Every structure is written in C-alpha cells, then in structure tokens.
PDB file of C-alpha atoms in Angstrom:
ATOM      1  CA  ILE A   1      52.520 108.006 135.307  1.00 88.00           C
ATOM      2  CA  THR A   2      51.413 104.856 134.910  1.00 93.00           C
ATOM      3  CA  GLU A   3      52.266 101.606 136.358  1.00 94.00           C
ATOM      4  CA  ALA A   4      53.156 100.705 132.642  1.00 95.00           C
ATOM      5  CA  GLU A   5      55.629 103.153 132.137  1.00 95.00           C
ATOM      6  CA  ALA A   6      56.908 103.031 135.458  1.00 95.00           C
ATOM      7  CA  ALA A   7      57.555  98.929 134.710  1.00 95.00           C
ATOM      8  CA  GLN A   8      59.237 100.194 131.805  1.00 95.00           C
ATOM      9  CA  ILE A   9      61.663 102.526 133.209  1.00 95.00           C
ATOM     10  CA  VAL A  10      62.772  99.848 135.791  1.00 94.00           C
ATOM     11  CA  GLN A  11      63.553  97.143 133.079  1.00 94.00           C
ATOM     12  CA  ASP A  12      65.218  99.867 130.724  1.00 95.00           C
ATOM     13  CA  PHE A  13      67.436 100.709 133.936  1.00 95.00           C
ATOM     14  CA  THR A  14      68.359  97.393 135.247  1.00 93.00           C
ATOM     15  CA  GLN A  15      69.208  96.188 131.581  1.00 93.00           C
ATOM     16  CA  ALA A  16      71.905  99.137 131.435  1.00 94.00           C
ATOM     17  CA  GLY A  17      73.110  98.151 134.556  1.00 93.00           C
ATOM     18  CA  VAL A  18      71.803 100.482 137.142  1.00 94.00           C
ATOM     19  CA  THR A  19      71.685  99.240 140.777  1.00 94.00           C
ATOM     20  CA  LEU A  20      70.807 102.307 143.042  1.00 96.00           C
ATOM     21  CA  TRP A  21      67.147 103.127 143.580  1.00 97.00           C
ATOM     22  CA  ASP A  22      66.642 106.040 145.441  1.00 97.00           C
ATOM     23  CA  THR A  23      63.421 106.857 147.307  1.00 97.00           C
ATOM     24  CA  ALA A  24      62.293 108.289 150.608  1.00 95.00           C
ATOM     25  CA  GLU A  25      59.349 107.524 153.198  1.00 94.00           C
ATOM     26  CA  GLY A  26      58.434 111.147 152.112  1.00 89.00           C
ATOM     27  CA  TYR A  27      57.730 110.703 148.679  1.00 89.00           C
ATOM     28  CA  GLY A  28      54.105 110.944 148.574  1.00 86.00           C
ATOM     29  CA  GLY A  29      53.845 109.311 151.844  1.00 84.00           C
ATOM     30  CA  GLY A  30      54.943 106.735 151.135  1.00 88.00           C
ATOM     31  CA  THR A  31      53.798 105.291 147.952  1.00 92.00           C
ATOM     32  CA  SER A  32      56.873 106.082 146.322  1.00 94.00           C
ATOM     33  CA  GLU A  33      58.598 103.115 148.440  1.00 96.00           C
ATOM     34  CA  LYS A  34      55.463 101.032 147.760  1.00 96.00           C
ATOM     35  CA  ARG A  35      55.821 101.547 143.856  1.00 96.00           C
ATOM     36  CA  LEU A  36      59.322 100.743 143.730  1.00 96.00           C
ATOM     37  CA  GLY A  37      59.244  97.741 146.238  1.00 96.00           C
ATOM     38  CA  ARG A  38      56.242  96.468 144.172  1.00 96.00           C
ATOM     39  CA  LEU A  39      58.394  97.197 140.660  1.00 95.00           C
ATOM     40  CA  LEU A  40      61.305  95.994 141.422  1.00 95.00           C
ATOM     41  CA  LEU A  41      60.233  92.531 142.897  1.00 93.00           C
ATOM     42  CA  GLN A  42      57.979  92.038 139.529  1.00 92.00           C
ATOM     43  CA  HIS A  43      60.997  92.616 137.196  1.00 90.00           C
ATOM     44  CA  PHE A  44      62.903  90.318 138.730  1.00 87.00           C
ATOM     45  CA  GLN A  45      60.269  87.905 139.410  1.00 83.00           C
ATOM     46  CA  GLU A  46      59.627  88.152 135.605  1.00 77.00           C
ATOM     47  CA  SER A  47      63.432  87.286 134.832  1.00 70.00           C
ATOM     48  CA  ASP A  48      62.969  84.066 136.583  1.00 54.00           C
ATOM     49  CA  ASP A  49      65.174  85.254 139.374  1.00 47.00           C
ATOM     50  CA  LYS A  50      63.819  83.186 142.523  1.00 46.00           C
ATOM     51  CA  HIS A  51      65.374  85.646 145.004  1.00 48.00           C
ATOM     52  CA  HIS A  52      64.527  88.329 146.874  1.00 52.00           C
ATOM     53  CA  PRO A  53      65.548  91.847 145.399  1.00 51.00           C
ATOM     54  CA  SER A  54      67.093  92.598 149.007  1.00 52.00           C
ATOM     55  CA  THR A  55      69.457  89.175 148.437  1.00 47.00           C
ATOM     56  CA  ASN A  56      72.897  89.182 147.471  1.00 46.00           C
ATOM     57  CA  ASN A  57      74.194  87.198 144.842  1.00 41.00           C
ATOM     58  CA  SER A  58      76.450  87.288 141.697  1.00 40.00           C
ATOM     59  CA  ASN A  59      73.655  88.664 139.298  1.00 46.00           C
ATOM     60  CA  ASN A  60      75.362  92.485 139.799  1.00 55.00           C
ATOM     61  CA  THR A  61      72.308  94.290 138.407  1.00 69.00           C
ATOM     62  CA  LYS A  62      70.394  93.610 141.993  1.00 83.00           C
ATOM     63  CA  PRO A  63      69.259  97.202 143.119  1.00 92.00           C
ATOM     64  CA  ILE A  64      70.481  98.481 146.185  1.00 96.00           C
ATOM     65  CA  LEU A  65      67.515  99.800 147.789  1.00 97.00           C
ATOM     66  CA  MET A  66      68.254 103.647 149.524  1.00 98.00           C
ATOM     67  CA  THR A  67      65.586 105.301 151.513  1.00 98.00           C
ATOM     68  CA  LYS A  68      65.596 108.303 153.641  1.00 97.00           C
ATOM     69  CA  PHE A  69      64.502 108.781 157.227  1.00 96.00           C
ATOM     70  CA  LEU A  70      62.476 112.365 157.915  1.00 92.00           C
ATOM     71  CA  PRO A  71      63.432 113.805 160.672  1.00 91.00           C
ATOM     72  CA  VAL A  72      60.421 116.293 161.205  1.00 89.00           C
ATOM     73  CA  PRO A  73      60.395 118.050 164.655  1.00 88.00           C
ATOM     74  CA  TRP A  74      57.728 115.445 166.607  1.00 90.00           C
ATOM     75  CA  ARG A  75      60.212 112.868 165.814  1.00 91.00           C
ATOM     76  CA  GLY A  76      62.868 112.059 168.407  1.00 91.00           C
ATOM     77  CA  PHE A  77      61.170 112.010 171.950  1.00 92.00           C
ATOM     78  CA  PHE A  78      60.994 108.241 171.573  1.00 92.00           C
ATOM     79  CA  PRO A  79      64.426 106.151 170.702  1.00 87.00           C
ATOM     80  CA  GLY A  80      61.763 103.515 168.706  1.00 95.00           C
ATOM     81  CA  ASP A  81      60.399 106.488 166.447  1.00 96.00           C
ATOM     82  CA  PHE A  82      63.705 106.012 164.378  1.00 97.00           C
ATOM     83  CA  GLU A  83      63.134 101.874 164.059  1.00 98.00           C
ATOM     84  CA  ARG A  84      59.356 102.489 163.241  1.00 97.00           C
ATOM     85  CA  ALA A  85      59.977 104.456 160.258  1.00 97.00           C
ATOM     86  CA  VAL A  86      62.923 101.971 158.942  1.00 98.00           C
ATOM     87  CA  ARG A  87      60.426  98.985 159.682  1.00 98.00           C
ATOM     88  CA  ALA A  88      57.707 100.728 158.160  1.00 97.00           C
ATOM     89  CA  SER A  89      59.842 101.443 154.873  1.00 97.00           C
ATOM     90  CA  CYS A  90      60.990  97.981 154.622  1.00 98.00           C
ATOM     91  CA  HIS A  91      57.234  96.900 154.719  1.00 97.00           C
ATOM     92  CA  ARG A  92      56.540  99.447 152.044  1.00 97.00           C
ATOM     93  CA  LEU A  93      59.728  98.318 149.882  1.00 97.00           C
ATOM     94  CA  GLN A  94      58.821  94.797 150.563  1.00 96.00           C
ATOM     95  CA  SER A  95      62.514  94.112 151.774  1.00 96.00           C
ATOM     96  CA  PRO A  96      63.718  92.543 155.006  1.00 96.00           C
ATOM     97  CA  LYS A  97      66.358  95.430 155.064  1.00 97.00           C
ATOM     98  CA  ILE A  98      67.375  98.681 153.522  1.00 98.00           C
ATOM     99  CA  HIS A  99      70.756  98.540 152.086  1.00 98.00           C
ATOM    100  CA  ILE A 100      71.488 102.550 152.691  1.00 98.00           C
ATOM    101  CA  TYR A 101      69.528 104.382 155.084  1.00 98.00           C
ATOM    102  CA  LEU A 102      69.770 108.338 154.700  1.00 98.00           C
ATOM    103  CA  LEU A 103      68.930 110.954 157.314  1.00 97.00           C
ATOM    104  CA  HIS A 104      67.217 113.387 154.872  1.00 93.00           C
ATOM    105  CA  SER A 105      68.176 116.398 156.493  1.00 90.00           C
ATOM    106  CA  PRO A 106      70.204 117.403 159.461  1.00 90.00           C
ATOM    107  CA  VAL A 107      68.335 119.908 160.701  1.00 86.00           C
ATOM    108  CA  HIS A 108      66.595 118.784 163.622  1.00 90.00           C
ATOM    109  CA  TRP A 109      66.381 119.546 167.767  1.00 91.00           C
ATOM    110  CA  ARG A 110      68.086 116.244 168.183  1.00 95.00           C
ATOM    111  CA  SER A 111      71.562 116.305 166.922  1.00 95.00           C
ATOM    112  CA  ILE A 112      72.775 114.114 164.000  1.00 96.00           C
ATOM    113  CA  GLU A 113      74.984 111.912 166.684  1.00 97.00           C
ATOM    114  CA  TYR A 114      71.238 110.916 168.055  1.00 97.00           C
ATOM    115  CA  TRP A 115      70.310 109.650 164.844  1.00 97.00           C
ATOM    116  CA  ILE A 116      73.467 107.723 163.741  1.00 98.00           C
ATOM    117  CA  GLU A 117      73.192 106.100 167.128  1.00 98.00           C
ATOM    118  CA  ARG A 118      69.679 104.495 166.227  1.00 97.00           C
ATOM    119  CA  GLY A 119      70.777 103.728 162.623  1.00 98.00           C
ATOM    120  CA  ALA A 120      73.477 101.557 164.402  1.00 98.00           C
ATOM    121  CA  ASP A 121      70.968 100.057 166.744  1.00 98.00           C
ATOM    122  CA  CYS A 122      68.774  99.451 163.564  1.00 98.00           C
ATOM    123  CA  LYS A 123      71.858  97.911 162.080  1.00 98.00           C
ATOM    124  CA  ARG A 124      72.769  95.288 164.761  1.00 98.00           C
ATOM    125  CA  LYS A 125      68.976  93.965 164.469  1.00 98.00           C
ATOM    126  CA  GLY A 126      69.819  93.547 160.636  1.00 98.00           C
ATOM    127  CA  LEU A 127      67.541  96.096 159.273  1.00 98.00           C
ATOM    128  CA  ILE A 128      69.694  98.444 157.373  1.00 98.00           C
ATOM    129  CA  ASP A 129      73.115  97.371 155.907  1.00 98.00           C
ATOM    130  CA  ALA A 130      74.877 101.087 156.081  1.00 98.00           C
ATOM    131  CA  MET A 131      73.769 104.891 156.798  1.00 98.00           C
ATOM    132  CA  GLY A 132      73.745 107.720 154.571  1.00 98.00           C
ATOM    133  CA  LEU A 133      73.664 111.842 154.702  1.00 98.00           C
ATOM    134  CA  SER A 134      71.123 114.016 152.550  1.00 96.00           C
ATOM    135  CA  ASN A 135      72.230 117.937 152.755  1.00 93.00           C
ATOM    136  CA  CYS A 136      74.586 117.823 154.945  1.00 96.00           C
ATOM    137  CA  ASN A 137      77.304 120.266 155.110  1.00 95.00           C
ATOM    138  CA  ALA A 138      81.491 119.426 155.814  1.00 97.00           C
ATOM    139  CA  ASP A 139      81.345 119.788 159.481  1.00 97.00           C
ATOM    140  CA  GLN A 140      78.331 117.891 159.574  1.00 97.00           C
ATOM    141  CA  VAL A 141      79.692 115.107 157.457  1.00 98.00           C
ATOM    142  CA  ARG A 142      82.767 114.878 159.888  1.00 98.00           C
ATOM    143  CA  ARG A 143      80.478 114.607 162.700  1.00 98.00           C
ATOM    144  CA  ALA A 144      78.172 111.653 161.103  1.00 98.00           C
ATOM    145  CA  VAL A 145      81.311 109.517 160.173  1.00 98.00           C
ATOM    146  CA  ALA A 146      82.636 110.162 163.915  1.00 98.00           C
ATOM    147  CA  ALA A 147      79.927 109.327 165.569  1.00 98.00           C
ATOM    148  CA  GLY A 148      79.465 105.938 162.694  1.00 98.00           C
ATOM    149  CA  LYS A 149      82.812 104.862 164.110  1.00 98.00           C
ATOM    150  CA  LYS A 150      81.925 105.660 167.861  1.00 98.00           C
ATOM    151  CA  TYR A 151      78.460 103.321 167.233  1.00 98.00           C
ATOM    152  CA  GLY A 152      79.319 100.744 165.106  1.00 98.00           C
ATOM    153  CA  ILE A 153      77.806 101.864 161.644  1.00 98.00           C
ATOM    154  CA  ASP A 154      79.446 103.054 158.459  1.00 98.00           C
ATOM    155  CA  ILE A 155      78.399 106.335 156.477  1.00 98.00           C
ATOM    156  CA  VAL A 156      78.890 106.033 152.852  1.00 98.00           C
ATOM    157  CA  CYS A 157      77.291 108.919 150.844  1.00 98.00           C
ATOM    158  CA  ASN A 158      75.709 112.050 151.292  1.00 98.00           C
ATOM    159  CA  GLN A 159      73.031 112.830 148.811  1.00 98.00           C
ATOM    160  CA  VAL A 160      73.389 116.806 148.073  1.00 96.00           C
ATOM    161  CA  HIS A 161      72.393 119.353 145.514  1.00 93.00           C
ATOM    162  CA  TYR A 162      75.502 118.681 142.702  1.00 96.00           C
ATOM    163  CA  SER A 163      75.782 119.846 139.701  1.00 95.00           C
ATOM    164  CA  LEU A 164      77.076 122.953 136.894  1.00 96.00           C
ATOM    165  CA  LEU A 165      74.536 124.972 139.074  1.00 94.00           C
ATOM    166  CA  ASP A 166      76.716 124.969 142.337  1.00 93.00           C
ATOM    167  CA  TYR A 167      80.157 123.655 141.350  1.00 95.00           C
ATOM    168  CA  ASN A 168      82.070 126.832 142.653  1.00 96.00           C
ATOM    169  CA  SER A 169      80.063 126.655 146.179  1.00 95.00           C
ATOM    170  CA  ASP A 170      82.808 127.220 148.844  1.00 95.00           C
ATOM    171  CA  ASN A 171      80.232 125.403 151.020  1.00 95.00           C
ATOM    172  CA  LEU A 172      79.826 122.761 148.316  1.00 96.00           C
ATOM    173  CA  ARG A 173      83.668 122.413 147.573  1.00 96.00           C
ATOM    174  CA  GLU A 174      84.611 122.439 151.448  1.00 97.00           C
ATOM    175  CA  MET A 175      81.810 119.722 151.975  1.00 97.00           C
ATOM    176  CA  GLU A 176      83.500 117.664 148.856  1.00 97.00           C
ATOM    177  CA  ASP A 177      86.982 117.629 150.316  1.00 98.00           C
ATOM    178  CA  ALA A 178      85.355 116.418 153.685  1.00 98.00           C
ATOM    179  CA  CYS A 179      83.919 113.491 151.938  1.00 98.00           C
ATOM    180  CA  ARG A 180      86.753 112.253 149.763  1.00 97.00           C
ATOM    181  CA  GLN A 181      88.668 112.769 153.048  1.00 98.00           C
ATOM    182  CA  HIS A 182      86.238 110.498 155.161  1.00 98.00           C
ATOM    183  CA  LYS A 183      85.483 107.427 151.782  1.00 97.00           C
ATOM    184  CA  VAL A 184      82.162 109.133 151.806  1.00 98.00           C
ATOM    185  CA  ALA A 185      80.550 108.629 148.377  1.00 98.00           C
ATOM    186  CA  ILE A 186      78.709 111.897 147.073  1.00 98.00           C
ATOM    187  CA  VAL A 187      75.412 111.810 145.499  1.00 98.00           C
ATOM    188  CA  GLY A 188      74.329 114.326 143.403  1.00 97.00           C
ATOM    189  CA  PHE A 189      70.388 115.150 143.036  1.00 94.00           C
ATOM    190  CA  SER A 190      69.188 117.449 140.175  1.00 92.00           C
ATOM    191  CA  ALA A 191      72.618 117.013 138.063  1.00 94.00           C
ATOM    192  CA  ILE A 192      70.480 118.572 135.116  1.00 94.00           C
ATOM    193  CA  GLY A 193      68.708 121.273 137.434  1.00 90.00           C
ATOM    194  CA  GLN A 194      65.150 119.986 136.890  1.00 89.00           C
ATOM    195  CA  GLY A 195      65.550 121.067 133.524  1.00 91.00           C
ATOM    196  CA  LEU A 196      67.903 123.750 133.494  1.00 93.00           C
ATOM    197  CA  LEU A 197      70.683 122.192 131.705  1.00 95.00           C
ATOM    198  CA  THR A 198      68.741 120.610 128.971  1.00 94.00           C
ATOM    199  CA  ASP A 199      67.886 121.129 125.158  1.00 93.00           C
ATOM    200  CA  GLY A 200      64.183 121.761 125.580  1.00 89.00           C
ATOM    201  CA  LEU A 201      64.379 124.661 128.489  1.00 91.00           C
ATOM    202  CA  THR A 202      61.987 127.748 127.493  1.00 87.00           C
ATOM    203  CA  PRO A 203      61.327 130.665 129.041  1.00 85.00           C
ATOM    204  CA  GLU A 204      58.256 129.059 130.091  1.00 87.00           C
ATOM    205  CA  THR A 205      59.012 126.178 131.588  1.00 88.00           C
ATOM    206  CA  TYR A 206      62.255 128.504 133.272  1.00 89.00           C
ATOM    207  CA  ALA A 207      59.446 130.449 135.025  1.00 88.00           C
ATOM    208  CA  VAL A 208      58.122 127.613 137.169  1.00 88.00           C
ATOM    209  CA  ASN A 209      61.526 125.793 137.533  1.00 88.00           C
ATOM    210  CA  ARG A 210      61.721 124.571 141.269  1.00 83.00           C
ATOM    211  CA  PRO A 211      65.889 124.690 141.133  1.00 82.00           C
ATOM    212  CA  ALA A 212      65.606 128.703 139.943  1.00 86.00           C
ATOM    213  CA  LYS A 213      63.757 130.098 142.275  1.00 84.00           C
ATOM    214  CA  MET A 214      65.348 127.745 145.282  1.00 79.00           C
ATOM    215  CA  LEU A 215      69.001 129.219 143.686  1.00 80.00           C
ATOM    216  CA  HIS A 216      67.489 132.390 143.021  1.00 83.00           C
ATOM    217  CA  LEU A 217      68.654 132.277 139.130  1.00 88.00           C
ATOM    218  CA  GLN A 218      68.325 134.737 136.348  1.00 88.00           C
ATOM    219  CA  TRP A 219      67.547 133.939 132.793  1.00 88.00           C
ATOM    220  CA  ASP A 220      70.994 135.477 132.088  1.00 89.00           C
ATOM    221  CA  ASP A 221      72.807 133.564 135.186  1.00 91.00           C
ATOM    222  CA  ILE A 222      72.766 130.428 132.973  1.00 92.00           C
ATOM    223  CA  GLY A 223      73.182 131.365 129.820  1.00 93.00           C
ATOM    224  CA  PRO A 224      77.202 131.026 129.320  1.00 95.00           C
ATOM    225  CA  LEU A 225      77.149 127.925 130.839  1.00 96.00           C
ATOM    226  CA  ARG A 226      74.162 126.587 128.354  1.00 96.00           C
ATOM    227  CA  THR A 227      75.703 127.837 125.386  1.00 96.00           C
ATOM    228  CA  HIS A 228      78.891 125.711 126.419  1.00 97.00           C
ATOM    229  CA  LEU A 229      76.552 122.966 126.934  1.00 97.00           C
ATOM    230  CA  LYS A 230      75.473 123.263 123.844  1.00 97.00           C
ATOM    231  CA  LYS A 231      78.770 123.293 121.888  1.00 98.00           C
ATOM    232  CA  LEU A 232      79.545 120.351 123.738  1.00 98.00           C
ATOM    233  CA  SER A 233      76.437 118.458 122.757  1.00 97.00           C
ATOM    234  CA  GLY A 234      77.250 118.866 119.357  1.00 97.00           C
ATOM    235  CA  GLU A 235      80.966 117.706 119.608  1.00 98.00           C
ATOM    236  CA  TYR A 236      79.827 114.443 121.295  1.00 98.00           C
ATOM    237  CA  ASN A 237      76.600 113.881 119.711  1.00 98.00           C
ATOM    238  CA  LYS A 238      74.897 113.818 123.146  1.00 98.00           C
ATOM    239  CA  THR A 239      71.944 115.750 124.448  1.00 97.00           C
ATOM    240  CA  MET A 240      72.688 118.442 126.829  1.00 97.00           C
ATOM    241  CA  ALA A 241      71.583 116.623 129.868  1.00 96.00           C
ATOM    242  CA  GLN A 242      73.687 114.135 128.724  1.00 98.00           C
ATOM    243  CA  ILE A 243      77.025 116.106 129.010  1.00 98.00           C
ATOM    244  CA  ALA A 244      75.959 117.416 132.681  1.00 98.00           C
ATOM    245  CA  ILE A 245      75.127 113.963 133.669  1.00 98.00           C
ATOM    246  CA  ASN A 246      78.683 112.922 132.572  1.00 98.00           C
ATOM    247  CA  TRP A 247      80.505 115.803 133.736  1.00 98.00           C
ATOM    248  CA  CYS A 248      78.934 114.701 137.446  1.00 98.00           C
ATOM    249  CA  ILE A 249      80.367 111.115 137.015  1.00 98.00           C
ATOM    250  CA  CYS A 250      83.943 112.645 135.868  1.00 98.00           C
ATOM    251  CA  HIS A 251      83.749 114.227 139.270  1.00 98.00           C
ATOM    252  CA  ASP A 252      83.205 110.856 140.815  1.00 97.00           C
ATOM    253  CA  VAL A 253      80.121 111.785 141.805  1.00 98.00           C
ATOM    254  CA  VAL A 254      77.039 109.291 141.257  1.00 97.00           C
ATOM    255  CA  PRO A 255      74.422 111.295 139.249  1.00 96.00           C
ATOM    256  CA  LEU A 256      70.754 110.738 140.806  1.00 95.00           C
ATOM    257  CA  VAL A 257      68.222 111.195 138.131  1.00 93.00           C
ATOM    258  CA  GLY A 258      64.467 111.306 138.419  1.00 89.00           C
ATOM    259  CA  CYS A 259      62.683 109.824 135.004  1.00 89.00           C
ATOM    260  CA  ARG A 260      58.718 110.106 134.376  1.00 89.00           C
ATOM    261  CA  SER A 261      58.765 108.055 131.001  1.00 93.00           C
ATOM    262  CA  SER A 262      61.054 105.835 129.158  1.00 93.00           C
ATOM    263  CA  LYS A 263      62.257 108.154 126.739  1.00 94.00           C
ATOM    264  CA  GLN A 264      63.834 109.743 129.526  1.00 93.00           C
ATOM    265  CA  ALA A 265      65.125 107.054 130.906  1.00 95.00           C
ATOM    266  CA  HIS A 266      67.377 106.207 127.657  1.00 96.00           C
ATOM    267  CA  ASP A 267      68.152 109.825 127.797  1.00 95.00           C
ATOM    268  CA  SER A 268      69.831 109.524 131.002  1.00 96.00           C
ATOM    269  CA  ILE A 269      71.124 105.952 130.106  1.00 97.00           C
ATOM    270  CA  GLY A 270      72.977 107.805 127.486  1.00 97.00           C
ATOM    271  CA  ALA A 271      75.417 109.603 129.835  1.00 97.00           C
ATOM    272  CA  LEU A 272      76.828 106.277 130.933  1.00 96.00           C
ATOM    273  CA  GLY A 273      79.425 104.050 129.415  1.00 96.00           C
ATOM    274  CA  TRP A 274      81.580 107.235 127.721  1.00 97.00           C
ATOM    275  CA  LYS A 275      83.668 110.073 129.789  1.00 98.00           C
ATOM    276  CA  LEU A 276      83.802 114.149 128.598  1.00 98.00           C
ATOM    277  CA  LYS A 277      87.490 114.760 127.812  1.00 98.00           C
ATOM    278  CA  PRO A 278      89.728 116.279 130.742  1.00 98.00           C
ATOM    279  CA  GLU A 279      89.991 119.267 129.279  1.00 98.00           C
ATOM    280  CA  HIS A 280      85.910 120.117 128.341  1.00 98.00           C
ATOM    281  CA  VAL A 281      85.831 119.321 132.421  1.00 98.00           C
ATOM    282  CA  GLN A 282      87.770 121.523 133.169  1.00 98.00           C
ATOM    283  CA  GLU A 283      86.095 124.251 130.901  1.00 98.00           C
ATOM    284  CA  LEU A 284      82.649 123.528 132.392  1.00 98.00           C
ATOM    285  CA  ASP A 285      84.114 124.035 135.955  1.00 98.00           C
ATOM    286  CA  GLN A 286      85.316 127.427 135.329  1.00 97.00           C
ATOM    287  CA  LEU A 287      81.656 128.048 133.901  1.00 97.00           C
ATOM    288  CA  ALA A 288      79.789 126.452 136.484  1.00 96.00           C
ATOM    289  CA  LEU A 289      77.815 128.876 139.010  1.00 95.00           C
ATOM    290  CA  ALA A 290      77.982 128.825 142.776  1.00 93.00           C
ATOM    291  CA  ARG A 291      74.206 128.751 144.383  1.00 86.00           C
ATOM    292  CA  SER A 292      74.469 126.168 146.424  1.00 84.00           C
ATOM    293  CA  THR A 293      71.509 124.749 148.742  1.00 81.00           C
ATOM    294  CA  LEU A 294      74.165 124.179 151.304  1.00 82.00           C
ATOM    295  CA  ASP A 295      74.040 128.101 151.635  1.00 77.00           C
ATOM    296  CA  SER A 296      70.289 128.104 152.788  1.00 71.00           C
ATOM    297  CA  PRO A 297      69.872 129.346 156.530  1.00 66.00           C
ATOM    298  CA  GLY A 298      68.840 126.601 158.649  1.00 68.00           C
ATOM    299  CA  PHE A 299      65.217 127.757 159.761  1.00 66.00           C
ATOM    300  CA  ARG A 300      64.527 127.771 155.818  1.00 70.00           C
ATOM    301  CA  ARG A 301      65.055 124.390 156.017  1.00 69.00           C
ATOM    302  CA  MET A 302      63.504 123.328 159.215  1.00 71.00           C
ATOM    303  CA  VAL A 303      60.442 125.229 157.481  1.00 74.00           C
ATOM    304  CA  PHE A 304      60.823 123.003 154.638  1.00 72.00           C
ATOM    305  CA  VAL A 305      61.166 119.708 156.574  1.00 72.00           C
ATOM    306  CA  THR A 306      58.147 120.599 158.689  1.00 75.00           C
ATOM    307  CA  LEU A 307      56.023 121.132 155.584  1.00 78.00           C
ATOM    308  CA  PHE A 308      57.043 118.311 154.170  1.00 72.00           C
ATOM    309  CA  GLY A 309      56.124 115.845 157.336  1.00 77.00           C
ATOM    310  CA  VAL A 310      52.878 117.704 157.592  1.00 81.00           C
ATOM    311  CA  VAL A 311      52.396 116.716 153.740  1.00 77.00           C
ATOM    312  CA  MET A 312      53.654 113.073 154.646  1.00 75.00           C
ATOM    313  CA  THR A 313      51.249 112.707 157.249  1.00 77.00           C
ATOM    314  CA  VAL A 314      48.468 114.064 155.332  1.00 80.00           C
ATOM    315  CA  CYS A 315      49.262 111.360 152.456  1.00 74.00           C
ATOM    316  CA  LYS A 316      49.630 108.363 154.777  1.00 72.00           C
TER     317      LYS A 316
END
C-alpha cells in the first residue's frame, strides 16, 4: 500500500482512540517496523506533539508499541541475541524502548524461561516495559508467568488466533482460562478469519484464504456461522466483520485487525463503541467452530518459524 494510504490509516485509527500498534521484526524483514515507526512519528509531529511517541503523557491516544522477537533455531547460542534484536527493533521503530515485546512463538530448543530471563535483562536496561507471548497454550502461559515473577518482568498478553472459527477448541478455552487466572490479556489475531467472516467472501477468495487452509476448513463448515452473522448484521445495521470483531470485544479480547485501506480501517472502527446483546453473544458462541491453531503439532510450527526466519534474513 502507498505511504499516503498508510498515513491515512494511522490517522483514522488514532482519531478513533486506538492506541495499540502491533508489528514484528519478521514482517517484511523489518520494513513493517520501519514504516510504522516513521508514520507514527510523522503523525504526532504533524499534530504539534513535540514528544516522541514512546513518551508517556496525558494524551491517551499515545501509541503503545508492540513488536515481536522471532526465535529462529540459530538464535539462542549467545545471550546477547535477544538484546540485539530488541535494539534493532527500537532503531527501526525510532523509539528508545518497546512497550510490549512478544516472543513470536514458543517453539525453540531454548525454553520459554530462558527468553523471559533475557527479556528481564532488557527491562532493567530500559529497552522494554513488559513482555508478551504469541501462540502459547495454557501450560506455556503458566510457565511464562512464573518465569516473569522469578526474573522480574510482567507477562501482560498472549497473542493467539481467537475468533468464531476456533472458540470452541478445548486447547483455546484452556488457554483462555489460564490467561484469566493470571491476568494475562488475550490479543486475538484473525478476528475475521482474514475474510472468512466478512460480507465479501466468495468461493474464489475462499479458495486462497490462508486461515481456511491452516484450519482445514471446508466451505460448508462455515455456512451456518456466516448465515447467523449475516442475520445479526442486519439487526444491528453493522457489517459481518464488525459483528465478528465486536464478539471478540464482548469476550474481553483485544481484537487485532490488519488494514490495507482507509475503507477497511473505518469498517474496523465501526466495531467500537457498542456491544452485542448477551443473548446474541451466546448464540454465536454455540455456532463457533473448534479449529484452533493451538492444536497444530509442534514440528509444523517449528518448520513455519524456520521458514519465516529464512525469509526475514533474505529480506534484510
């Protein structure tokens, strides 16, 4: 997308009161971090804000920067690998620190506890405020929280695939209980299944939809759910995407949305400021599927992380 379109998206969300901005060192080999840092800095400078985006003040629209460390197999031989990655992300984001730094995957030959300890070292140096997790199950959440208490750093969130496509998965519900118990926020990505739960889905776009392939979904699997979403969208005068995102909010989940246009940004913003009725949330709960990415075998996730790391290195 163009720089102008990306700048408009930042402006749209900021004006709507959105504060959490998510990226990762692996997205585009760091180019996502560079663009986000540049656009946020530019936006607040143009708003006559003389403070850096990472500075705390009374303006509640100040961005919270969240990015991720990719634990590829060749990292972990030296304790400094983690800190070097943090400093590189800070440089690309044009920020002296990262507010929430996530472990992008729990699959590594080093333990979760090892990476949490490295994060605590970086917190003491003022490079990060808190740590988060990504794609972690209930046991991994509990281990990370215990390690955080031991080494002196808060584990504040777990970013996972959380949507109507996987809500009834046993692994996801167990993870949700563990997060609630330990006061770890859930950040849900693919709230609309990258289009599976939107008005614009067609057999053609379904055929190339990544979550459909990851979750082994057939067209008929999502039919009843989509029919009910369509019904509710008419009752609330909202889009199907807005209903699906608001459903996440009703479950106290922070919905993570990706936008490639100002139109998509405004559609996402339309999910804010209202809530589904409890009975409608319950109806959707009952229709939700149980195809969680947390059910994927560890070796498959390791292959994904390794390939992602190779792409990241080539991009850089």
